[in-house]
XYZ file of C-alpha atoms in Angstrom:
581
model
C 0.000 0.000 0.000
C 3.040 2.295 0.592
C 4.365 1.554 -2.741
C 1.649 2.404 -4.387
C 0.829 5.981 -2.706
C 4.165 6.399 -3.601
C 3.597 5.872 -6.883
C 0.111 7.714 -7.271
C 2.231 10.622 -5.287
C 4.704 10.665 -8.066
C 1.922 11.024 -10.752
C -0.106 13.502 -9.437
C 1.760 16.509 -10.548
C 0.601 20.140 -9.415
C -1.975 21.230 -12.426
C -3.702 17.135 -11.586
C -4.187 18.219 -7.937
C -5.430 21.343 -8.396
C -7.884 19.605 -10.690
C -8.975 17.565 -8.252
C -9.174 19.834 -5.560
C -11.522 21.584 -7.950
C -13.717 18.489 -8.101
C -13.963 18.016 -4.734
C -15.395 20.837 -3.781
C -17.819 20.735 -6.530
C -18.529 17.369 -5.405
C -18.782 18.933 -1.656
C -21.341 21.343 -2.621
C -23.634 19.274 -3.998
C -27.621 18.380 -3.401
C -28.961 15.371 -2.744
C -31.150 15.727 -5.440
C -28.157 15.895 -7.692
C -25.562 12.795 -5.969
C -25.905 11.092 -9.758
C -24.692 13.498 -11.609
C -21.678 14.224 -8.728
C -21.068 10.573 -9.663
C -20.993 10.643 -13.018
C -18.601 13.875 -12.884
C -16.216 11.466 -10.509
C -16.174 8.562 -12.767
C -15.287 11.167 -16.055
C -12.370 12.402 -13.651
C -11.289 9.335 -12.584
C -11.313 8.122 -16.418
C -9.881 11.655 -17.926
C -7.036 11.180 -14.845
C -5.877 7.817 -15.649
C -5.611 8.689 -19.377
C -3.346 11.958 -18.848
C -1.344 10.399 -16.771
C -1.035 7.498 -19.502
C -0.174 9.962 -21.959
C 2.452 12.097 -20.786
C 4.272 8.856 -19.575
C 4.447 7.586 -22.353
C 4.052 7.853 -27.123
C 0.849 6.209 -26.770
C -0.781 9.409 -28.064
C 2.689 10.671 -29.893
C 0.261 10.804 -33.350
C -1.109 14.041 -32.582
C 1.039 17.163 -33.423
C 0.336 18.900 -30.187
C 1.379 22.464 -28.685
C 5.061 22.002 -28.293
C 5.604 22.329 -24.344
C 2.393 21.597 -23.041
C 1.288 18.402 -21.279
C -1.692 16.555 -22.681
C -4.158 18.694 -20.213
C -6.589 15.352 -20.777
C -8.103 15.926 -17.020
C -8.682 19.835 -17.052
C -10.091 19.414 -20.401
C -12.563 17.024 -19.823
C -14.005 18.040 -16.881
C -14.188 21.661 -16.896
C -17.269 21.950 -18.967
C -19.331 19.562 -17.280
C -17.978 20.892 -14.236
C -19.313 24.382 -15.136
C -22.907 23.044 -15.862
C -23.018 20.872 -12.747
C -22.081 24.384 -10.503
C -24.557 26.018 -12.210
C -27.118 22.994 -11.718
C -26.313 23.791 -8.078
C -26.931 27.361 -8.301
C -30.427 27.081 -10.114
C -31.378 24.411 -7.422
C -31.019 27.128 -4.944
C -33.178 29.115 -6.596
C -35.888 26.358 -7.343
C -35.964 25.362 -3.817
C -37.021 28.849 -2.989
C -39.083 29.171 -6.180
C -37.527 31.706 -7.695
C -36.917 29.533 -11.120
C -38.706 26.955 -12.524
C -38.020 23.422 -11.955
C -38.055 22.983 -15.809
C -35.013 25.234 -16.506
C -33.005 22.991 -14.158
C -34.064 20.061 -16.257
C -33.281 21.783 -19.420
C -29.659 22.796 -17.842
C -29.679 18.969 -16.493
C -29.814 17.971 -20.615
C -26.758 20.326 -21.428
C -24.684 18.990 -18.375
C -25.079 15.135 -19.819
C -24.656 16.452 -23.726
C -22.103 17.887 -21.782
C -20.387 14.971 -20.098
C -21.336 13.104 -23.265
C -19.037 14.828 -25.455
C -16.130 14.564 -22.844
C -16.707 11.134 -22.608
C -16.969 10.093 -26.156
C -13.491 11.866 -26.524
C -11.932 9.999 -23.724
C -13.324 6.822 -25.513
C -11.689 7.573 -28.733
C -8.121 8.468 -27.460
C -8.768 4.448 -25.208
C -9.037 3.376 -28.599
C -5.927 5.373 -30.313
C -3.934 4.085 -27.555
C -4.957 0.499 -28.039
C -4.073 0.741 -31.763
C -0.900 2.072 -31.160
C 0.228 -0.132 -28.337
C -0.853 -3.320 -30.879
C 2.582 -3.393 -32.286
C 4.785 -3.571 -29.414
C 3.478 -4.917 -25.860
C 3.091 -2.105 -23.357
C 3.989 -1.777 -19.910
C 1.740 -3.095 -17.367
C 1.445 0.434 -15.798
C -0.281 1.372 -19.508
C -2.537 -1.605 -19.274
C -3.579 -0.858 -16.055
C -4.502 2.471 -16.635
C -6.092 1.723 -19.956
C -8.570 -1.217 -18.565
C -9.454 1.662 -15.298
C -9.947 4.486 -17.490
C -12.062 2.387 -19.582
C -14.117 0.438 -16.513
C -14.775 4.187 -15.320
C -16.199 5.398 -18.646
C -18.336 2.041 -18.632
C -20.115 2.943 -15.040
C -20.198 6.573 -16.194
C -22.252 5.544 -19.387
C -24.271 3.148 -16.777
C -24.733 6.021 -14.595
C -26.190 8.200 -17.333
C -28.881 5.820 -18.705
C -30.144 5.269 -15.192
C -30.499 8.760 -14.914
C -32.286 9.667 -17.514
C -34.258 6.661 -17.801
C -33.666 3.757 -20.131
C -37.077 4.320 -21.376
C -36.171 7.655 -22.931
C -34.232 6.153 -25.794
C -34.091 9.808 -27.827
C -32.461 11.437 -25.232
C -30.133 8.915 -25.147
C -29.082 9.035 -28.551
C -29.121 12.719 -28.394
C -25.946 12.319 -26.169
C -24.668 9.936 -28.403
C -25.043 12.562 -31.413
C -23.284 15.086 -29.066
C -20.681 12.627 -28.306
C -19.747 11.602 -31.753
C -19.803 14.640 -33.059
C -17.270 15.849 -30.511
C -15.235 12.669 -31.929
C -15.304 13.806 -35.364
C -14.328 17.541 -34.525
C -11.466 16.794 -32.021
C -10.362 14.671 -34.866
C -10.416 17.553 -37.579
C -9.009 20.156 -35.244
C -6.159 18.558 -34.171
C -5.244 17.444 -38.201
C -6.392 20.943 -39.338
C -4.284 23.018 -36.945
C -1.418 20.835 -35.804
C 0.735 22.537 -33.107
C -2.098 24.740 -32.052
C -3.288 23.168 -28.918
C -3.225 20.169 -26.689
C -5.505 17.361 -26.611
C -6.992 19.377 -23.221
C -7.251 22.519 -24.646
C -9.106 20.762 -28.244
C -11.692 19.000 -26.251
C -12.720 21.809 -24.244
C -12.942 24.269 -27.667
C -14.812 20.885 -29.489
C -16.998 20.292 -26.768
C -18.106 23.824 -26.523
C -18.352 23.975 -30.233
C -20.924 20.609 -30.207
C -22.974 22.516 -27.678
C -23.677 25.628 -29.281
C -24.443 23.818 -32.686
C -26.434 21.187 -30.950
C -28.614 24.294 -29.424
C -28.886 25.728 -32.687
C -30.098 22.450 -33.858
C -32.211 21.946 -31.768
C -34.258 25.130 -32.000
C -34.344 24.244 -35.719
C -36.062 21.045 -35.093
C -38.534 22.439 -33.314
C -39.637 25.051 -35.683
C -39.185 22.491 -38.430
C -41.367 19.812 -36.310
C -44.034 22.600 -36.201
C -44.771 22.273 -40.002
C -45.550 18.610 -39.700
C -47.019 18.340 -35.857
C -50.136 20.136 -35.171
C -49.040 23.225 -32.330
C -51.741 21.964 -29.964
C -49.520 17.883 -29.733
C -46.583 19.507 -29.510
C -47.425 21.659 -26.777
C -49.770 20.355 -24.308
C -51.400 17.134 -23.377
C -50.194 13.560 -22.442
C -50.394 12.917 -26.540
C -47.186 15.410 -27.461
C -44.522 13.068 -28.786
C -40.996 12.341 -27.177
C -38.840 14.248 -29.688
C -40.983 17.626 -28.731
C -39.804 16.464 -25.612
C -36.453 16.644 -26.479
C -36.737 19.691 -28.107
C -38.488 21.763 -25.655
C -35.645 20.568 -23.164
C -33.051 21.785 -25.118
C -34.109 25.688 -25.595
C -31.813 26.779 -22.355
C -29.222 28.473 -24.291
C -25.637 28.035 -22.945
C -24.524 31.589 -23.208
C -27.685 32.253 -21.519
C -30.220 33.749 -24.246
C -33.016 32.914 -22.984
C -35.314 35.440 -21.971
C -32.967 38.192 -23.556
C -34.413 40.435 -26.938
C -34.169 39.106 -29.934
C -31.079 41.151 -30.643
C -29.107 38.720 -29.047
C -30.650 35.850 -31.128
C -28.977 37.524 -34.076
C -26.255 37.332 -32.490
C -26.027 34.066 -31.777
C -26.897 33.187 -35.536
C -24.108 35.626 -36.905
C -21.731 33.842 -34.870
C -23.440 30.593 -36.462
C -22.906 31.657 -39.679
C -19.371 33.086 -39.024
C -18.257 29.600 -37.484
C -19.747 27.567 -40.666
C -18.394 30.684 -43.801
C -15.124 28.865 -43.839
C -16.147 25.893 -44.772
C -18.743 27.781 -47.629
C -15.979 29.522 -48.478
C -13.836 26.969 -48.979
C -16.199 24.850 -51.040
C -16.890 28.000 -53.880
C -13.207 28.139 -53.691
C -12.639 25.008 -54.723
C -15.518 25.349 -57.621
C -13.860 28.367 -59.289
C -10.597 27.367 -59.222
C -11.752 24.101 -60.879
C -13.485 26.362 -63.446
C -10.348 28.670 -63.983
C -8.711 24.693 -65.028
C -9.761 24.914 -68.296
C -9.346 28.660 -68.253
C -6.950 30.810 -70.152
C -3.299 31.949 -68.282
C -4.484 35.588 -68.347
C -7.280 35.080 -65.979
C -5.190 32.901 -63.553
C -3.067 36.090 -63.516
C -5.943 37.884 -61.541
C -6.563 34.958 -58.962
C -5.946 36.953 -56.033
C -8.086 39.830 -56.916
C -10.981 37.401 -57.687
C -10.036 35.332 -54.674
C -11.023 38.642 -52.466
C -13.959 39.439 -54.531
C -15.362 35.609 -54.204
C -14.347 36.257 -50.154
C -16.410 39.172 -49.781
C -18.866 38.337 -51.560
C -19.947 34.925 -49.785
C -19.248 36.738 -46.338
C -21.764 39.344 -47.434
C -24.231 36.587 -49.014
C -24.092 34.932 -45.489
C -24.272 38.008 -43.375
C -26.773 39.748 -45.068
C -29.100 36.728 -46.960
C -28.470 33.142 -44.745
C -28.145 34.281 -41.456
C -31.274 36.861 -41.281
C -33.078 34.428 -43.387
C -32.838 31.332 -40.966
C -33.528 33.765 -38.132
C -36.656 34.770 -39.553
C -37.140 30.856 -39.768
C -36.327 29.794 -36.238
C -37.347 33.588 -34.432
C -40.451 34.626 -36.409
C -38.734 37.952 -37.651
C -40.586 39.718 -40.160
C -38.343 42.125 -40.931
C -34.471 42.242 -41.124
C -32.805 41.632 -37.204
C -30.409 44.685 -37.105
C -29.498 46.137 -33.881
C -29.920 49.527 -34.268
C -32.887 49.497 -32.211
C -30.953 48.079 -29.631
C -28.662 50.170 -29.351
C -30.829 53.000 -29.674
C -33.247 52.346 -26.914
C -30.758 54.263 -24.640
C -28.417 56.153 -26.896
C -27.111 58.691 -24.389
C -25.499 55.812 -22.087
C -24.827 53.221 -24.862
C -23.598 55.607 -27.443
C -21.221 57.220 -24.798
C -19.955 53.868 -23.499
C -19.293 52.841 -27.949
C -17.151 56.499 -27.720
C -15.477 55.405 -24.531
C -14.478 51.882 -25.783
C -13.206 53.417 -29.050
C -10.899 55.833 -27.466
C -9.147 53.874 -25.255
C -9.133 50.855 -27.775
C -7.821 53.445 -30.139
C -4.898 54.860 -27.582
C -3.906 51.656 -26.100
C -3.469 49.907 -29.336
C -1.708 52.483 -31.200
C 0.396 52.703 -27.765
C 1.220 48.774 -27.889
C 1.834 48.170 -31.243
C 4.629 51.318 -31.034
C 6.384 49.981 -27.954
C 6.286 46.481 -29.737
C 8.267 47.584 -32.299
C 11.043 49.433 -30.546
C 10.983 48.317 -27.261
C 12.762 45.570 -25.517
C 9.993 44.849 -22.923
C 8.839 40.947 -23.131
C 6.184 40.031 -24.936
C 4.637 38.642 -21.844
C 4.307 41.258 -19.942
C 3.341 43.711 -23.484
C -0.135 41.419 -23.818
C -0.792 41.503 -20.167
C -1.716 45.198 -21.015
C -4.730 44.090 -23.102
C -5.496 42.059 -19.921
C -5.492 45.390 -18.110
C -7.246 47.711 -21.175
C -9.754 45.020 -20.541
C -10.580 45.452 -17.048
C -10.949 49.305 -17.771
C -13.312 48.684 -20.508
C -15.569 45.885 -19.370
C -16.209 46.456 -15.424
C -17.962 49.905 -16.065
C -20.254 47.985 -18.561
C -20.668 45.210 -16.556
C -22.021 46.873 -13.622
C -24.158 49.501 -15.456
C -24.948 48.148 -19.193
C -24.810 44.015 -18.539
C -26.754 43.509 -21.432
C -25.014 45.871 -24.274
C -22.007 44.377 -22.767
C -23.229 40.749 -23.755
C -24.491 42.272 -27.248
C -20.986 43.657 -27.401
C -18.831 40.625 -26.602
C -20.802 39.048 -29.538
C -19.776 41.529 -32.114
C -16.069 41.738 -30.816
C -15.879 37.832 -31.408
C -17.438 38.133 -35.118
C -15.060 40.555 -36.159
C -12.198 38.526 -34.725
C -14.042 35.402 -36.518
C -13.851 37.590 -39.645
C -10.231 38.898 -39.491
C -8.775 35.622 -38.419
C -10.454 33.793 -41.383
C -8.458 37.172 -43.563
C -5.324 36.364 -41.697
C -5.146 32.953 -42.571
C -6.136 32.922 -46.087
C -4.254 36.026 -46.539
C -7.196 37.463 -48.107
C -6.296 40.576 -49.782
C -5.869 43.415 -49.421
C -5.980 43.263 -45.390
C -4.289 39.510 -45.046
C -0.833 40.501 -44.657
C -1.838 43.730 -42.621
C -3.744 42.131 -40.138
C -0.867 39.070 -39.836
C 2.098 41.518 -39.216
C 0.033 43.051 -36.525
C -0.877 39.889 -34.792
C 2.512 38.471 -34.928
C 3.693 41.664 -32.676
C 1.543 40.072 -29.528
C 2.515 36.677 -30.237
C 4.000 33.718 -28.125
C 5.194 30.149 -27.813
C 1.322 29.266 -27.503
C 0.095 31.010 -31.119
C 1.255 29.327 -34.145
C 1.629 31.164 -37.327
C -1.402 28.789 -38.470
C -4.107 29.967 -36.039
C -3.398 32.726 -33.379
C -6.009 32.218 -30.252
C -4.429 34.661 -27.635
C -6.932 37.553 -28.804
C -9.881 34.717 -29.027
C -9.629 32.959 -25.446
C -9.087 36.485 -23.745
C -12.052 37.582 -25.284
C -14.134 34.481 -24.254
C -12.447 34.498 -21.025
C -14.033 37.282 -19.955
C -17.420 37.060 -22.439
C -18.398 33.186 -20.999
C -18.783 33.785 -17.313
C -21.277 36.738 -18.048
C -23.233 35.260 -20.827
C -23.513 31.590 -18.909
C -24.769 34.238 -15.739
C -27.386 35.571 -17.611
C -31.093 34.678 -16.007
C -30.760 33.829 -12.314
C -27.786 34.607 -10.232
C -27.429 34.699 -6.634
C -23.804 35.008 -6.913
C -23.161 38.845 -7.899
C -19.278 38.365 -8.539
C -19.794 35.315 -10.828
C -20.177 37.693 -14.244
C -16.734 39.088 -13.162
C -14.932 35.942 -13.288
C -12.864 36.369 -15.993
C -11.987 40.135 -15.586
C -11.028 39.500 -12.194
C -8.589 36.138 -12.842
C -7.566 37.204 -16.629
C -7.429 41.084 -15.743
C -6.438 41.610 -12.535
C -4.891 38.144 -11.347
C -2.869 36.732 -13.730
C -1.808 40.347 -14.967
C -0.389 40.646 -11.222
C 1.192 37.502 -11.327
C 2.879 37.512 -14.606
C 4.104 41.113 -13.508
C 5.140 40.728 -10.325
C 6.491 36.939 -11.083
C 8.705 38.247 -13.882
C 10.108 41.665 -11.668
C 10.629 40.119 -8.659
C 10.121 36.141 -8.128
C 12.843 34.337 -7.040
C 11.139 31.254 -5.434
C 9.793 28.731 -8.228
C 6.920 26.469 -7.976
C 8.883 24.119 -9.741
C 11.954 23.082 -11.207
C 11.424 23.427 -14.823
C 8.541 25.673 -14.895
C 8.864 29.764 -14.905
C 5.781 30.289 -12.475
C 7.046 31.867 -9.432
C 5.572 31.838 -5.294
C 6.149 36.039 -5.550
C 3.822 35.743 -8.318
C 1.279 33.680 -7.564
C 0.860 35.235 -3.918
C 0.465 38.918 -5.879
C -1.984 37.774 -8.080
C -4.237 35.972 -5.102
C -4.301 39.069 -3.198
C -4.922 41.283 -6.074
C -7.721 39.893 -7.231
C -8.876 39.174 -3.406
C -8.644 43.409 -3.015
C -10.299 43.544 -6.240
C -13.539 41.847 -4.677
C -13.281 43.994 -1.772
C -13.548 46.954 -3.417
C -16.363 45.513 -5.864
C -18.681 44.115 -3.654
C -19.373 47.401 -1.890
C -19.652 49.074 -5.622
C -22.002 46.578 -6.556
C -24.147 46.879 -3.175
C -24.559 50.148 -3.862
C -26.065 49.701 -7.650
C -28.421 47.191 -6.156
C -26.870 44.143 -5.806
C -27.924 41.666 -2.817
C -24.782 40.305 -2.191
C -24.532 36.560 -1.136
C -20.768 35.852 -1.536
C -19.065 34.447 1.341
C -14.998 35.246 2.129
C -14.271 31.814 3.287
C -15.851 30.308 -0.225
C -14.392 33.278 -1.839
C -11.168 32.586 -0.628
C -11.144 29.110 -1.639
C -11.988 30.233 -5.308
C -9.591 32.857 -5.586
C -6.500 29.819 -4.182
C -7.745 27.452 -6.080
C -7.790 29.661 -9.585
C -4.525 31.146 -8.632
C -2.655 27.541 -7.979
C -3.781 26.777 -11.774
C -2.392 29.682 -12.783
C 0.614 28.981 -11.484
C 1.084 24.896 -12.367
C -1.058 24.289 -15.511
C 0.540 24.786 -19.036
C -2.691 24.716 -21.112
C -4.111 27.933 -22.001
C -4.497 29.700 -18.438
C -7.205 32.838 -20.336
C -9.380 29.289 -21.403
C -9.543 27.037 -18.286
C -9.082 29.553 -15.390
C -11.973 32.117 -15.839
C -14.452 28.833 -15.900
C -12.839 26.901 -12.807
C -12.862 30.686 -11.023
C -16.872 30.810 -11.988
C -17.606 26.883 -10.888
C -16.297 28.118 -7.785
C -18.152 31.432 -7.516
C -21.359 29.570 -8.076
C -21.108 26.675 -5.448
């Protein structure tokens, strides 16, 4: 027995027990009502454990072109999602047991936790079976066998645990999971051959599982509006008679980024960023078509390719923009009319007009600042992007507490037009490809590629996805702050501080220092001191306790410091789980 806590001690490095830290106090926090799914999440940890540990002891997984100097970040991959759903599972049941929400939202957010968990495990399944195949050729260690047949025994009672949760009889739901599941196969799959040296296996599931969510909620509003042209209204809406896939359907409307209830402005949003995510692939199909056409073409017009590469560019981002996108809103919403935002916008122009002025200016300054002392400075590069981190917290926290819901509208539009420029980077679409790549190289690091930069993208959805997942009910006012406060303020302070004036390392090999970490805990703890009062005073009732607070804040920070995935991807979500409980 010795021996073998030995051993375990020698395999749980620092980001692992942070991890599961993490899960235990999820696990802590939970209802009775909810002791299933707590087991479920154990058994994917358990699984997702076994399997990282497996792969960054050994080439079993060697086939994937990784980020170079990352670890496989299986664990904090897998469970962070579900882990985010199940805290906010715990945070609606508060607010069901003192009727403030409706029991069905928590089974609609029960349905996105297990497509969820479904995804994560269906991707832990696959790499099982990519480490089988590989090991076929030469016999593998007993350690490897042993952690294959566990990790696979836990995703067996995790699958068990599922179907007695949601019923055996409820076969659709069921395979709804399963089409969540594979199709989080088939992406992981294409990202990591599309854009090789881009991320770790961690850091692709979390982006794929995401990814299967927000299509699978897109889906599934489109099946119901679809379903509505063959099912009379009256079965698919009330009575014993309705049939199980309006079931399915009507438990699938809670939104992830939290829409629902919102105008129908943000519905457009959510379909531009639909439309944005699926151009590349229509671009790259009427690509394809004209070039096969310019085959049997004369020279002289091949001499133009570029020019009508832009033109075809353009013009299919316009034809989705301005013809798919409103029309399959007006499909799914019941627009009758085209869903600009204008009206938005305008319904309080003096406030939302002045806060468009204010973000412009100081985007303006600071970037024009930046991009100058990039070029003839010396200063690191690290510590050069951790001013976005801080031109962030200056522009979002006075939105946040007095326009939450431009804010979200704005977040939306921010990621489309880094959708948009990044698909123009990449292709080199002229004539801003080559513009937009020399400025994007200047903020660069060893974890962008010159393939696919995502710096820009996960700070931007580190702080967007804690307030758009708080949207409805929230008894936790410091939740929608989660990733200003750990991307912002934190790990700003630790980088800073760490790089100035650590001398004590966490480890060995890695650059994180104890000076570092400690400045960015208590930053970000004085932070929440001085919000809390701000946001009493605007009307907030404030529920947050310091010792849970505390506990967040540690726990957030520690990743920081150990984990080498993508700290602006994993940490604002874990600091939010946290918040919630």
């Amino acid at each position: 027995m010795a021996a073998m806590a030995m051993a375990m001690a020698g395999m749980m490095n620092g980001e692992r027990a942070v991890v599961l830290l993490f899960i235990t106090r999820v696990l802590f926090s939970l209802p009775f009502s909810l002791i299933s799914h707590g087991v479920a999440l154990s058994l994917l940890a358990l699984s997702a454990l076994s399997l990282d540990i497996l792969a960054d002891s050994s080439t079993s997984l060697s086939q994937f072109s990784t980020r170079p100097g990352a670890s496989s970040g299986i664990l904090l991959g897998a469970v962070t999602l579900p882990a985010v759903f199940i805290s906010k599972m715990i945070q609606l049941s508060r607010a069901v047991s003192l009727h403030q929400a409706a029991i069905e939202e928590l089974e609609s957010l029960t349905m996105q936790y297990w497509a969820a968990s479904a995804s994560c495990l269906c991707v832990l399944i696959f790499l099982c079976i990519t480490i089988r195949r590989s090991s076929e050729n030469m016999p593998p260690p007993s350690r490897s066998i042993w952690h294959a047949k566990f990790s696979l025994s836990c995703i067996v009672l995790h699958t068990a645990v599922c179907c007695v949760t949601l019923g055996f009889d409820t076969a659709l739901k069921l395979l709804w999971m399963l089409c969540h599941g594979l199709a989080a196969v088939k992406l992981i799959q294409h990202v990591l051959r599309t854009f090789p040296s881009c991320a770790s296996i961690g850091e692709a599931c979390l982006v794929t599982s995401g990814l299967v969510l927000y299509f699978g909620d897109m889906l599934a509003y489109t099946i119901e509006k679809v379903s509505g042209f063959f099912m009379k209204s009256e079965v698919v809406q009330y009575g014993s008679k309705r049939s199980e896939i309006s079931i399915i359907i009507q438990e699938m409307k809670f939104i992830v980024s939290g829409l629902a209830g919102k105008p129908t402005v943000f519905y457009f949003m959510q379909g531009l960023l639909l439309g944005l995510l699926l151009f590349p692939m229509a671009f790259k199909f009427v690509l394809r078509m004209w070039e096969f056409s310019l085959s049997t073409a004369c020279s002289e017009v091949r001499t133009n390719n570029e020019i009508w590469r832009s033109i075809i560019f353009f013009s299919s981002l316009g034809f989705i923009m301005i013809v798919i996108i409103p029309s399959w809103m007006q499909l799914v919403q019941d627009f009758h009319m085209h869903p600009l935002v204008l009206s938005f916008i305008f319904s309080e122009p003096l406030k939302r007009l002045s806060l468009c002025a204010y973000w412009i200016c100081v985007i303006f300054v600071s970037v024009l600042r930046f991009y100058n002392i990039s070029k003839n400075s010396k200063i690191e590069r690290i510590l050069l992007r951790k001013y976005y981190h801080l031109m962030a917290v200056s522009m979002f926290v006075p939105a946040l507490i007095f326009q939450p819901e431009f804010l979200d509208l704005s977040f939306g539009a921010a990621l489309a037009v880094f959708l948009a420029l990044e698909i123009i980077r990449v292709w080199r679409i002229s004539p801003l490809g080559q513009s937009v790549d020399k400025f994007m190289n200047a903020f660069t690091d060893h974890r962008d590629s010159d393939l696919l930069i995502v710096s820009h993208f996960s700070l931007l959805l580190g702080c967007a996805l804690p307030i758009w997942i708080s949207s409805g009910y929230n008894d936790r006012p410091l939740a929608p702050f989660s990733g200003i406060l750990s991307l912002g303020i934190g790990d700003t302070m630790a980088s800073v501080v760490g790089y100035k004036y650590g001398v004590l390392r966490w480890s060995k090999t890695g650059k994180k220092t104890i000076e570092g970490t400690a400045a960015g805990i208590t930053s970000v703890l004085a932070a929440c001191s001085v919000l809390l009062p701000l946001l009493a005073s605007t009307g907030y009732i404030l529920t947050e306790h310091w010792c849970s607070l505390l506990l967040a804040v540690t726990v957030s920070g520690m990743l920081e410091a150990y984990t080498a995935q993508l700290d602006n991807a994993f940490i604002p979500l874990i600091f939010y789980s946290l918040l919630c409980l």
